[in-house]
Short mmCIF file of C-alpha atoms and ligand atoms in Angstrom, two decimals:
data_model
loop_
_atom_site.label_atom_id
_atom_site.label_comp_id
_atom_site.label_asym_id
_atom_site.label_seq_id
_atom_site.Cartn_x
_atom_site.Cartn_y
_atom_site.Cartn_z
CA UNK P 1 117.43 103.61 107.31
CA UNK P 2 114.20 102.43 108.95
CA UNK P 3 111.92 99.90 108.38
CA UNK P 4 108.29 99.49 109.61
CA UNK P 5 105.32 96.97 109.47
CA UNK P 6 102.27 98.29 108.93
CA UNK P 7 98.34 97.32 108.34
CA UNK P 8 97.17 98.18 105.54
CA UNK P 9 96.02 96.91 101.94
CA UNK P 10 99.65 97.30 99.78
CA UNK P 11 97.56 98.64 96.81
CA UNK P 12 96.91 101.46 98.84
CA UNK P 13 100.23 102.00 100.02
CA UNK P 14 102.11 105.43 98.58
CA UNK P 15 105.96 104.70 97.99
CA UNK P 16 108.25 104.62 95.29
CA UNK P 17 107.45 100.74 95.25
CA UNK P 18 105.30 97.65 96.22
CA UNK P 19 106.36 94.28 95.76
CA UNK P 20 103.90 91.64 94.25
CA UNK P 21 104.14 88.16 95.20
CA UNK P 22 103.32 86.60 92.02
CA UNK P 23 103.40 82.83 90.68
CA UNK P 24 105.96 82.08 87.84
CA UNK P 25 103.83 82.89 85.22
CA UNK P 26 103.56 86.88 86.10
CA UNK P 27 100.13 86.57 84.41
CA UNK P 28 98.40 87.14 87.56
CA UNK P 29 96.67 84.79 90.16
CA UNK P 30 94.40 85.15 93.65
CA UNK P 31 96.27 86.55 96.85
CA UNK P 32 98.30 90.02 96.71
CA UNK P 33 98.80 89.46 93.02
CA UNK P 34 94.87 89.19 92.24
CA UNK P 35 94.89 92.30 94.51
CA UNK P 36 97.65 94.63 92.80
CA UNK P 37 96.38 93.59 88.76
CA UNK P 38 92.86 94.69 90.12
CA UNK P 39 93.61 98.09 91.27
CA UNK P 40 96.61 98.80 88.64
CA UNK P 41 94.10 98.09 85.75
CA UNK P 42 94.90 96.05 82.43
CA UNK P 43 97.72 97.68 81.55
CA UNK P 44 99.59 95.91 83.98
CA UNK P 45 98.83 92.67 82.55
CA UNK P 46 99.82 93.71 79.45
CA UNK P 47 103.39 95.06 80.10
CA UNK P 48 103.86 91.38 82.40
CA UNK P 49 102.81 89.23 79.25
CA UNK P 50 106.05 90.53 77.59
CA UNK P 51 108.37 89.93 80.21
CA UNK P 52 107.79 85.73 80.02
CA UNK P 53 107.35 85.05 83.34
CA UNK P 54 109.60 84.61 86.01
CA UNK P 55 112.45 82.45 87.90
CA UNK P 56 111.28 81.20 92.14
CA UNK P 57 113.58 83.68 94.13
CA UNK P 58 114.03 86.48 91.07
CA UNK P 59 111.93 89.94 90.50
CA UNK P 60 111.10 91.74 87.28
CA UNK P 61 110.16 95.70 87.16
CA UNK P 62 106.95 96.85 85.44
CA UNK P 63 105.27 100.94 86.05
CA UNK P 64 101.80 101.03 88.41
CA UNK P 65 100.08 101.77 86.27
CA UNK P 66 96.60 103.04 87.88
CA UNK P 67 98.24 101.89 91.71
CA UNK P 68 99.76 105.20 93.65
CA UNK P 69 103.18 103.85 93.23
CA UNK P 70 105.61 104.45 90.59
CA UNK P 71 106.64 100.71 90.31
CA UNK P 72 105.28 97.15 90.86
CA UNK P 73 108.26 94.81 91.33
CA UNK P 74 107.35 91.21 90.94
CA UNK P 75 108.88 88.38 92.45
CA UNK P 76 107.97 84.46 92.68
CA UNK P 77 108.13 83.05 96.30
CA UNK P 78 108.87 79.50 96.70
CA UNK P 79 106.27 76.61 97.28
CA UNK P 80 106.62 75.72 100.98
CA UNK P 81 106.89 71.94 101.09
CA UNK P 82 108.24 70.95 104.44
CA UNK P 83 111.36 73.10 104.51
CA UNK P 84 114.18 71.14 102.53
CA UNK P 85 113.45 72.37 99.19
CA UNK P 86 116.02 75.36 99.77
CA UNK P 87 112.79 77.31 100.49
CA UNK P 88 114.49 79.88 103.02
CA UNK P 89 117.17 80.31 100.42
CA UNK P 90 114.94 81.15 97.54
CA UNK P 91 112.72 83.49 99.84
CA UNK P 92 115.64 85.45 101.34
CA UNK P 93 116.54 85.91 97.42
CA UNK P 94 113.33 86.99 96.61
CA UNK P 95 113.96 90.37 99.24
CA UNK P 96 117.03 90.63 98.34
CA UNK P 97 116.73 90.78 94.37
CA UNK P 98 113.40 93.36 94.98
CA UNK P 99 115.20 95.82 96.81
CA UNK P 100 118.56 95.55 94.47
CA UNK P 101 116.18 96.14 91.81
CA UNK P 102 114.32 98.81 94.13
CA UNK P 103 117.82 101.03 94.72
CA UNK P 104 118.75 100.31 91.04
CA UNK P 105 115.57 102.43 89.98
CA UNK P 106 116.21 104.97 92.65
CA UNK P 107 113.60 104.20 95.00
CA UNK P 108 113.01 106.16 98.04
CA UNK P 109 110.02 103.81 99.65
CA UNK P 110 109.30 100.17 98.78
CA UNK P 111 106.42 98.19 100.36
CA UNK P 112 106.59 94.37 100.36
CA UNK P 113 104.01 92.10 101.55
CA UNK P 114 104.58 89.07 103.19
CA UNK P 115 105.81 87.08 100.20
CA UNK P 116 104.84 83.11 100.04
CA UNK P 117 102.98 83.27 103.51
CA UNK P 118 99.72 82.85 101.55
CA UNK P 119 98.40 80.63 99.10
CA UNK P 120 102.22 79.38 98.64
CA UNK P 121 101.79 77.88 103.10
CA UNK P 122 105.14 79.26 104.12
CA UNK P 123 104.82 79.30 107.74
CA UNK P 124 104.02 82.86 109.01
CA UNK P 125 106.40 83.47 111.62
CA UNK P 126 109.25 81.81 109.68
CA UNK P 127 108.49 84.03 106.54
CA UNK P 128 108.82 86.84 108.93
CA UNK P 129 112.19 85.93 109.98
CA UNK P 130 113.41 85.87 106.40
CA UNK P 131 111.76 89.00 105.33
CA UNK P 132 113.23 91.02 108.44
CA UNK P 133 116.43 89.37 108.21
CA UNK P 134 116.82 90.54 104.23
CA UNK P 135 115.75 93.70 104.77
CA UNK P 136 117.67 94.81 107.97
CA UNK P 137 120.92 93.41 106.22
CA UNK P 138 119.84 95.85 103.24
CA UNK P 139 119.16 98.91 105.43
CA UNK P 140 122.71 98.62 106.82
CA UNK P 141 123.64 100.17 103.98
CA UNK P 142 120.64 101.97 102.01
CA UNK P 143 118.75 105.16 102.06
CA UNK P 144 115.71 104.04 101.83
CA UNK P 145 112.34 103.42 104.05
CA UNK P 146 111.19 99.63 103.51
CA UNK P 147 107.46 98.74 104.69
CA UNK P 148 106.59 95.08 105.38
CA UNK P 149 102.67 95.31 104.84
CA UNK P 150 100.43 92.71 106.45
CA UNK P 151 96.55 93.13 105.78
CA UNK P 152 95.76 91.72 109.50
CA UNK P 153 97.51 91.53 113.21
CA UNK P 154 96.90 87.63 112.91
CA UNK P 155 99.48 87.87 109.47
CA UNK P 156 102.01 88.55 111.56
CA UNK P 157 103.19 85.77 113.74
CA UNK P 158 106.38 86.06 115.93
CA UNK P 159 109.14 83.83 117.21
CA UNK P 160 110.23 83.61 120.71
CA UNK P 161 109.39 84.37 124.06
CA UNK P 162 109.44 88.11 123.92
CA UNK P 163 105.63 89.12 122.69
CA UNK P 164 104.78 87.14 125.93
CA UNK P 165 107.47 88.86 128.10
CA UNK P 166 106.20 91.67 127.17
CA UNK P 167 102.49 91.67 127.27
CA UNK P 168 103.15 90.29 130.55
CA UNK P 169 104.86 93.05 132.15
CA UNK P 170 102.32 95.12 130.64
CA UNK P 171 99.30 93.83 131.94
CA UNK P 172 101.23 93.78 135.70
CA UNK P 173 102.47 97.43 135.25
CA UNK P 174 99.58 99.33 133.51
CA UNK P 175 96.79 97.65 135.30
CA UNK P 176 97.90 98.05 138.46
CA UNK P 177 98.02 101.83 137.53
CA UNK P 178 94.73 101.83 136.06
CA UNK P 179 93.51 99.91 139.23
CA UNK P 180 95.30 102.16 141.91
CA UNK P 181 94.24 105.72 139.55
CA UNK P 182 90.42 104.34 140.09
CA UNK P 183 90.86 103.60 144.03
CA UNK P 184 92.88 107.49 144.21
CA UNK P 185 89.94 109.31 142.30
CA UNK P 186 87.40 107.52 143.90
CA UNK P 187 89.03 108.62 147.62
CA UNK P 188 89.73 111.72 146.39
CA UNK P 189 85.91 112.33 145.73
CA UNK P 190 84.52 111.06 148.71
CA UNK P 191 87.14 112.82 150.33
CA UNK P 192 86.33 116.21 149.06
CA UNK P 193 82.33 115.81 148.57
CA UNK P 194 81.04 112.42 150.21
CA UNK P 195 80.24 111.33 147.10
CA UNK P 196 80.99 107.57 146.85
CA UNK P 197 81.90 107.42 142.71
CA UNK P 198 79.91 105.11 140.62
CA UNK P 199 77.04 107.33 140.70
CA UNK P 200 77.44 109.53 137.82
CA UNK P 201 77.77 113.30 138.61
CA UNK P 202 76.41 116.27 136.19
CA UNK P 203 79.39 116.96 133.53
CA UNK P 204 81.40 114.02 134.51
CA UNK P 205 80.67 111.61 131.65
CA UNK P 206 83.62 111.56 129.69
CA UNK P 207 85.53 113.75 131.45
CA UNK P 208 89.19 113.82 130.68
CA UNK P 209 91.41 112.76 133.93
CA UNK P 210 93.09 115.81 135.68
CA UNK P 211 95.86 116.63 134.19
CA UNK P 212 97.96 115.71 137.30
CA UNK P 213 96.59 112.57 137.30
CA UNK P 214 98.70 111.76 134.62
CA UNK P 215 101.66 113.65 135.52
CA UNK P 216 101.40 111.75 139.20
CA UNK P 217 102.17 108.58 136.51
CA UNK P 218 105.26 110.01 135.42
CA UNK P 219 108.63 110.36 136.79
CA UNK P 220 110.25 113.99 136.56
CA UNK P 221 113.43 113.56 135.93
CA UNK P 222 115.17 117.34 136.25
CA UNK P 223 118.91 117.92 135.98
CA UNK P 224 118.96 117.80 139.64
CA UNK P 225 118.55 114.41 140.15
CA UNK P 226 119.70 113.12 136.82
CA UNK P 227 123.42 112.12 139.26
CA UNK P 228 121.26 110.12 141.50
CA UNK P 229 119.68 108.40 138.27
CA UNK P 230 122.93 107.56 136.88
CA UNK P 231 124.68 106.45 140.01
CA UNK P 232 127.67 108.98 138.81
CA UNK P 233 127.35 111.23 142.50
CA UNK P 234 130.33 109.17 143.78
CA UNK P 235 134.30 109.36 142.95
CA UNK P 236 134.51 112.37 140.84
CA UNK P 237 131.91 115.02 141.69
CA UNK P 238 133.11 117.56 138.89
CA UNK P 239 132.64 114.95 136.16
CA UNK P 240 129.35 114.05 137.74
CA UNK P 241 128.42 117.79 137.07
CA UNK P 242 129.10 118.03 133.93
CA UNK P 243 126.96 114.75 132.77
CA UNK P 244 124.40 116.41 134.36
CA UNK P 245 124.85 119.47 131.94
CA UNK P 246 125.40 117.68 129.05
CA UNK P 247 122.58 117.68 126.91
CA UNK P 248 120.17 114.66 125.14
CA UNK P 249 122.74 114.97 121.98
CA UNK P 250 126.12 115.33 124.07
CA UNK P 251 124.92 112.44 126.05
CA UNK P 252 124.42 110.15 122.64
CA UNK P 253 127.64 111.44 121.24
CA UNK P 254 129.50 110.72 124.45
CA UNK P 255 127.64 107.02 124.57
CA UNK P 256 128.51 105.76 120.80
CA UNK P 257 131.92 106.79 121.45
CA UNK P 258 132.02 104.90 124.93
CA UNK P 259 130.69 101.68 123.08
CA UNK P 260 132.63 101.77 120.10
CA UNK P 261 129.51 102.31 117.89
CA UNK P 262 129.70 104.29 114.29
CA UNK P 263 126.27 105.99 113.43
CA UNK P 264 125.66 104.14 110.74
CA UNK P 265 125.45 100.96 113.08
CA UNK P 266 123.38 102.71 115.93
CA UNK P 267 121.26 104.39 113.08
CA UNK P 268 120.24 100.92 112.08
CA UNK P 269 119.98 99.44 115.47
CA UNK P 270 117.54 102.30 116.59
CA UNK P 271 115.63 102.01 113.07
CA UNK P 272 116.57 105.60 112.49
CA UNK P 273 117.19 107.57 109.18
CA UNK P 274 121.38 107.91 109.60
CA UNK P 275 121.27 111.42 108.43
CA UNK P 276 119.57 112.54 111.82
CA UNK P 277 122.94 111.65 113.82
CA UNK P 278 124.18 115.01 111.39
CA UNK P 279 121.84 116.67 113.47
CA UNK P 280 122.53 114.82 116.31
CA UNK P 281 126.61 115.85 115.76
CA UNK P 282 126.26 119.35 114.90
CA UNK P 283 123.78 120.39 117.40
CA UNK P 284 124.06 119.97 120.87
CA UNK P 285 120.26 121.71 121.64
CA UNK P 286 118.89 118.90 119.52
CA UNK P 287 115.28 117.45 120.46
CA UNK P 288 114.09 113.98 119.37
CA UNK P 289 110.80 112.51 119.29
CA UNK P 290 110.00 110.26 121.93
CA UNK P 291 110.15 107.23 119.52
CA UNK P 292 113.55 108.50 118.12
CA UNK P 293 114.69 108.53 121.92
CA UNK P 294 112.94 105.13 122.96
CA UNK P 295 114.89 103.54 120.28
CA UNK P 296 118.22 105.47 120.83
CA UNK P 297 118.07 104.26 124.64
CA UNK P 298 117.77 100.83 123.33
CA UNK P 299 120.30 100.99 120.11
CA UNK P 300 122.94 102.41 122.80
CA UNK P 301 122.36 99.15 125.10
CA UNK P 302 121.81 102.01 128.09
CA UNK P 303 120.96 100.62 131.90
CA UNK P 304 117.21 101.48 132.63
CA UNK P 305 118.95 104.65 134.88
CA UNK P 306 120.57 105.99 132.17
CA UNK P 307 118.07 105.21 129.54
CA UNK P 308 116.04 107.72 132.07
CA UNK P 309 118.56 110.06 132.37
CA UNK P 310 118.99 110.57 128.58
CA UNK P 311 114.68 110.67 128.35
CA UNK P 312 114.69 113.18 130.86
CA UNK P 313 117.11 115.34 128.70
CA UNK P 314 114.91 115.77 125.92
CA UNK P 315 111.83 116.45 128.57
CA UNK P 316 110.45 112.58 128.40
CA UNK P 317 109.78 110.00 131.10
CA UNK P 318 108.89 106.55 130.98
CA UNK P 319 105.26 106.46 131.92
CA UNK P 320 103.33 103.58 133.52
CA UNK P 321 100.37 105.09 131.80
CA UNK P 322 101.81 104.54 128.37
CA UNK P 323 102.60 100.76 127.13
CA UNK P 324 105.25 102.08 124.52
CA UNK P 325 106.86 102.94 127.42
CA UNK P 326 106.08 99.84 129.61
CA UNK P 327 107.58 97.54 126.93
CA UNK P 328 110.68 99.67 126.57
CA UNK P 329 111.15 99.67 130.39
CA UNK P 330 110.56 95.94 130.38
CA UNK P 331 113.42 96.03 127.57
CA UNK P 332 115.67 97.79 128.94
CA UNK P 333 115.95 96.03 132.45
CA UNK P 334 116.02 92.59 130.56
CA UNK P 335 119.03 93.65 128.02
CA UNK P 336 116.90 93.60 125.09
CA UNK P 337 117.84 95.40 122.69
CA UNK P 338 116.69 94.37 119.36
CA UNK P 339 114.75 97.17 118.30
CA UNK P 340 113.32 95.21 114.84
CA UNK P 341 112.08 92.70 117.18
CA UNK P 342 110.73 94.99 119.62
CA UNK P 343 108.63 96.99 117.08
CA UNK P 344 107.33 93.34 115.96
CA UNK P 345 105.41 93.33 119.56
CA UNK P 346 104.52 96.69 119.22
CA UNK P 347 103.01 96.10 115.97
CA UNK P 348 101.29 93.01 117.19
CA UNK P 349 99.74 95.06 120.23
CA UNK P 350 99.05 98.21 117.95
CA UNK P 351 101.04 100.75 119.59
CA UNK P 352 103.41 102.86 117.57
CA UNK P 353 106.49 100.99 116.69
CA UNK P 354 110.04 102.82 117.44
CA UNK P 355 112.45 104.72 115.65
CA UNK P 356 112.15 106.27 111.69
N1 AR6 M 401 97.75 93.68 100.95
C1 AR6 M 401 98.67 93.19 101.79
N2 AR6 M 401 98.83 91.87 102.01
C2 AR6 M 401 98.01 91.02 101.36
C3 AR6 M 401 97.03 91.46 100.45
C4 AR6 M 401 96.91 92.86 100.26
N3 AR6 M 401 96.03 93.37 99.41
N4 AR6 M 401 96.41 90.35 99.94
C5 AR6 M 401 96.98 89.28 100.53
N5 AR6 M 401 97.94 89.66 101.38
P1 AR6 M 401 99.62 85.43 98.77
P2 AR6 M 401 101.99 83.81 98.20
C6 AR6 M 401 98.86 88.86 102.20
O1 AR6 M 401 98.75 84.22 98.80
O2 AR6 M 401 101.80 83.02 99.44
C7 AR6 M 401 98.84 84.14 94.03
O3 AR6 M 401 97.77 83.47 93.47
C8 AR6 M 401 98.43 87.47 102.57
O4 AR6 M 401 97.61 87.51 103.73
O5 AR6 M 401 99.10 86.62 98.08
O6 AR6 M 401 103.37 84.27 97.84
C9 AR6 M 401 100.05 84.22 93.10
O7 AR6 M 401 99.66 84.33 91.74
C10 AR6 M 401 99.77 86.82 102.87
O8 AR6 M 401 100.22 87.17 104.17
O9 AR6 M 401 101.06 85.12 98.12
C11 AR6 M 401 100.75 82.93 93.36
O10 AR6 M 401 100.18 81.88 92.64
C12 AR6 M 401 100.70 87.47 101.86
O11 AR6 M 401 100.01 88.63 101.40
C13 AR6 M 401 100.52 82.70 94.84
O12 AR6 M 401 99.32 83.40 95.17
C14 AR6 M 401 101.06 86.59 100.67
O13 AR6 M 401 99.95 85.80 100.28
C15 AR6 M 401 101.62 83.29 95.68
O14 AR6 M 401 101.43 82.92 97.02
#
């Protein structure tokens, strides 16, 4: 089942769920916690007073009182100090215990916040790790949609090399775009009325580009050409054929069974609810979302040819106009294909994360 991070203030978050991270007192504090007993009301504080506080790493249940959530679960994050205190340990346990105590209540939604990464100085991008680690190990085997909330961008701090990859590759791809779709409309006008651009015309403030301005961005990838995309035009033309018939869910059935993959692990690879590969199993016409088939091209570890191919089967393209796309290209031509880690950039750089 999927999992997303997402800006926002967790008291205003509607699921099933939100997590607190509270101090071991549960009587409330500053941070999240000050947050949450604020906009649940007294009554909160009340029901925590009986429940005599709490253990570093375990979570207690209370209602939500005047919050839009059913449930507040409260857990106790450990006190970074320097990393050998078993502090990983205790905040993997805090995840974990929330969402056993989460699926125990039947919880559809839960919303955590970035526990310890406050007022307790865990280091951001190491609290991160834990809380996506915990969670994805979870999902591999729960129903249920799991929100990491962080109030800013800046909360969210990632490890590695790939934000930078990939903002890279962005700014060389969709500038140069932007840059040559400037130089072609401003040709294009002088061509047809001598006009050099920069002087505004009547009407054409905030016009919206030509439509085929943005199509000229995309690829068209028809069944025609869809052999020459996947290279498949050479031993066995009758097989080549028939790929080129198949459709967007054939192709995904044919692919899981060609890497060995069950759709519970490609569900959670793509970040996808594993009920849609029902759909995707009993209904050859089936149409994804673009995000569902971004994150399918990645889960399935496809070439960047084939990842086209199987766009172009559900009526996408990868688009230099669109950075989604731009970071998935950049993806799938570098073999990466963590998809969790991938909608961490995406966050990071606003743009809609993939999968769900
Ligand atoms: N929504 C989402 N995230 C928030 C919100 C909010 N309303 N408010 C803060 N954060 P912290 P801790 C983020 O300090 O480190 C309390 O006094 C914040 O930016 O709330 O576990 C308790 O009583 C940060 O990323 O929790 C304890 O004494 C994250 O939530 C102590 O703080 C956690 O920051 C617990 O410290």
């Amino acid at each position: 089942m999927p999992f997303e991070i997402v800006k926002n203030d967790i008291t205003r978050m509607r699921v099933d769920a939100i997590v607190n991270a509270a101090n071991n007192s549960l009587l409330g504090g500053g941070g999240v916690d000050g947050a949450i007993h604020r906009a649940a009301g007294p009554e909160l504080l009340e029901e925590c007073r009986a429940l005599g506080g709490c253990e570093t790493g375990e979570a207690k249940l209370t209602r939500g009182y005047r919050l839009p959530c059913k449930y507040v679960i409260h857990t106790v994050g450990p006190i970074w100090q320097g990393g050998n205190a078993d502090e990983p340990a205790l905040l993997a346990a805090c995840y974990r215990n929330a969402l056993a105590l989460a699926r125990q209540n039947g919880c559809d939604s839960v919303a955590f916040p970035l526990i310890s990464a406050g007022a307790y100085g865990y280091p951001k991008a190491q609290a991160l790790q834990v809380a996506v680690e915990e969670i994805t190990r979870f999902l591999e085997d729960a129903d249920m949609m799991v929100y990491l909330v962080a109030f800013t961008r800046d909360a969210i701090e990632l490890t590695g090399s790939l934000y930078g990859e990939i903002t890279a590759y962005i700014d060389d791809v969709y500038v140069q775009e932007r840059h040559d779709f400037d130089r072609e409309a401003r040709r294009s006008q002088y061509l047809r009325d001598g006009t050099p651009r920069g002087v505004p015309q009547p009407g054409s403030l905030f016009r919206r580009p030509h439509r085929e301005d943005n199509a000229r961005n995309e690829t068209v990838f028809s069944e025609a050409n869809v052999e020459r995309l996947t290279g498949m035009q050479g031993d066995d033309p009758s097989e080549a054929q028939a790929r080129a018939g198949e459709s967007f869910a054939e192709m995904v059935t044919r692919k899981l069974g060609e890497r060995g993959m069950t759709d519970e692990a490609c569900a959670r690879r793509a970040n996808l609810d594993r009920r849609l590969f029902g759909k995707i199993r009993n209904n050859a016409g089936y149409r994804p979302a673009r995000q569902t088939a971004l994150a399918l091209a990645l889960a399935l570890e496809l070439s960047l040819d084939e990842a086209k191919a199987l766009l172009g089967k559900a009526g996408f393209a990868l688009s230099h106009a669109r950075k989604t796309d731009i970071a998935v290209e950049y993806c799938l031509m570098t073999g990466h294909t963590d998809v969790d880690a991938i909608n961490g950039v995406l966050f990071k750089l606003d743009l809609q994360q993939l999968g769900y």
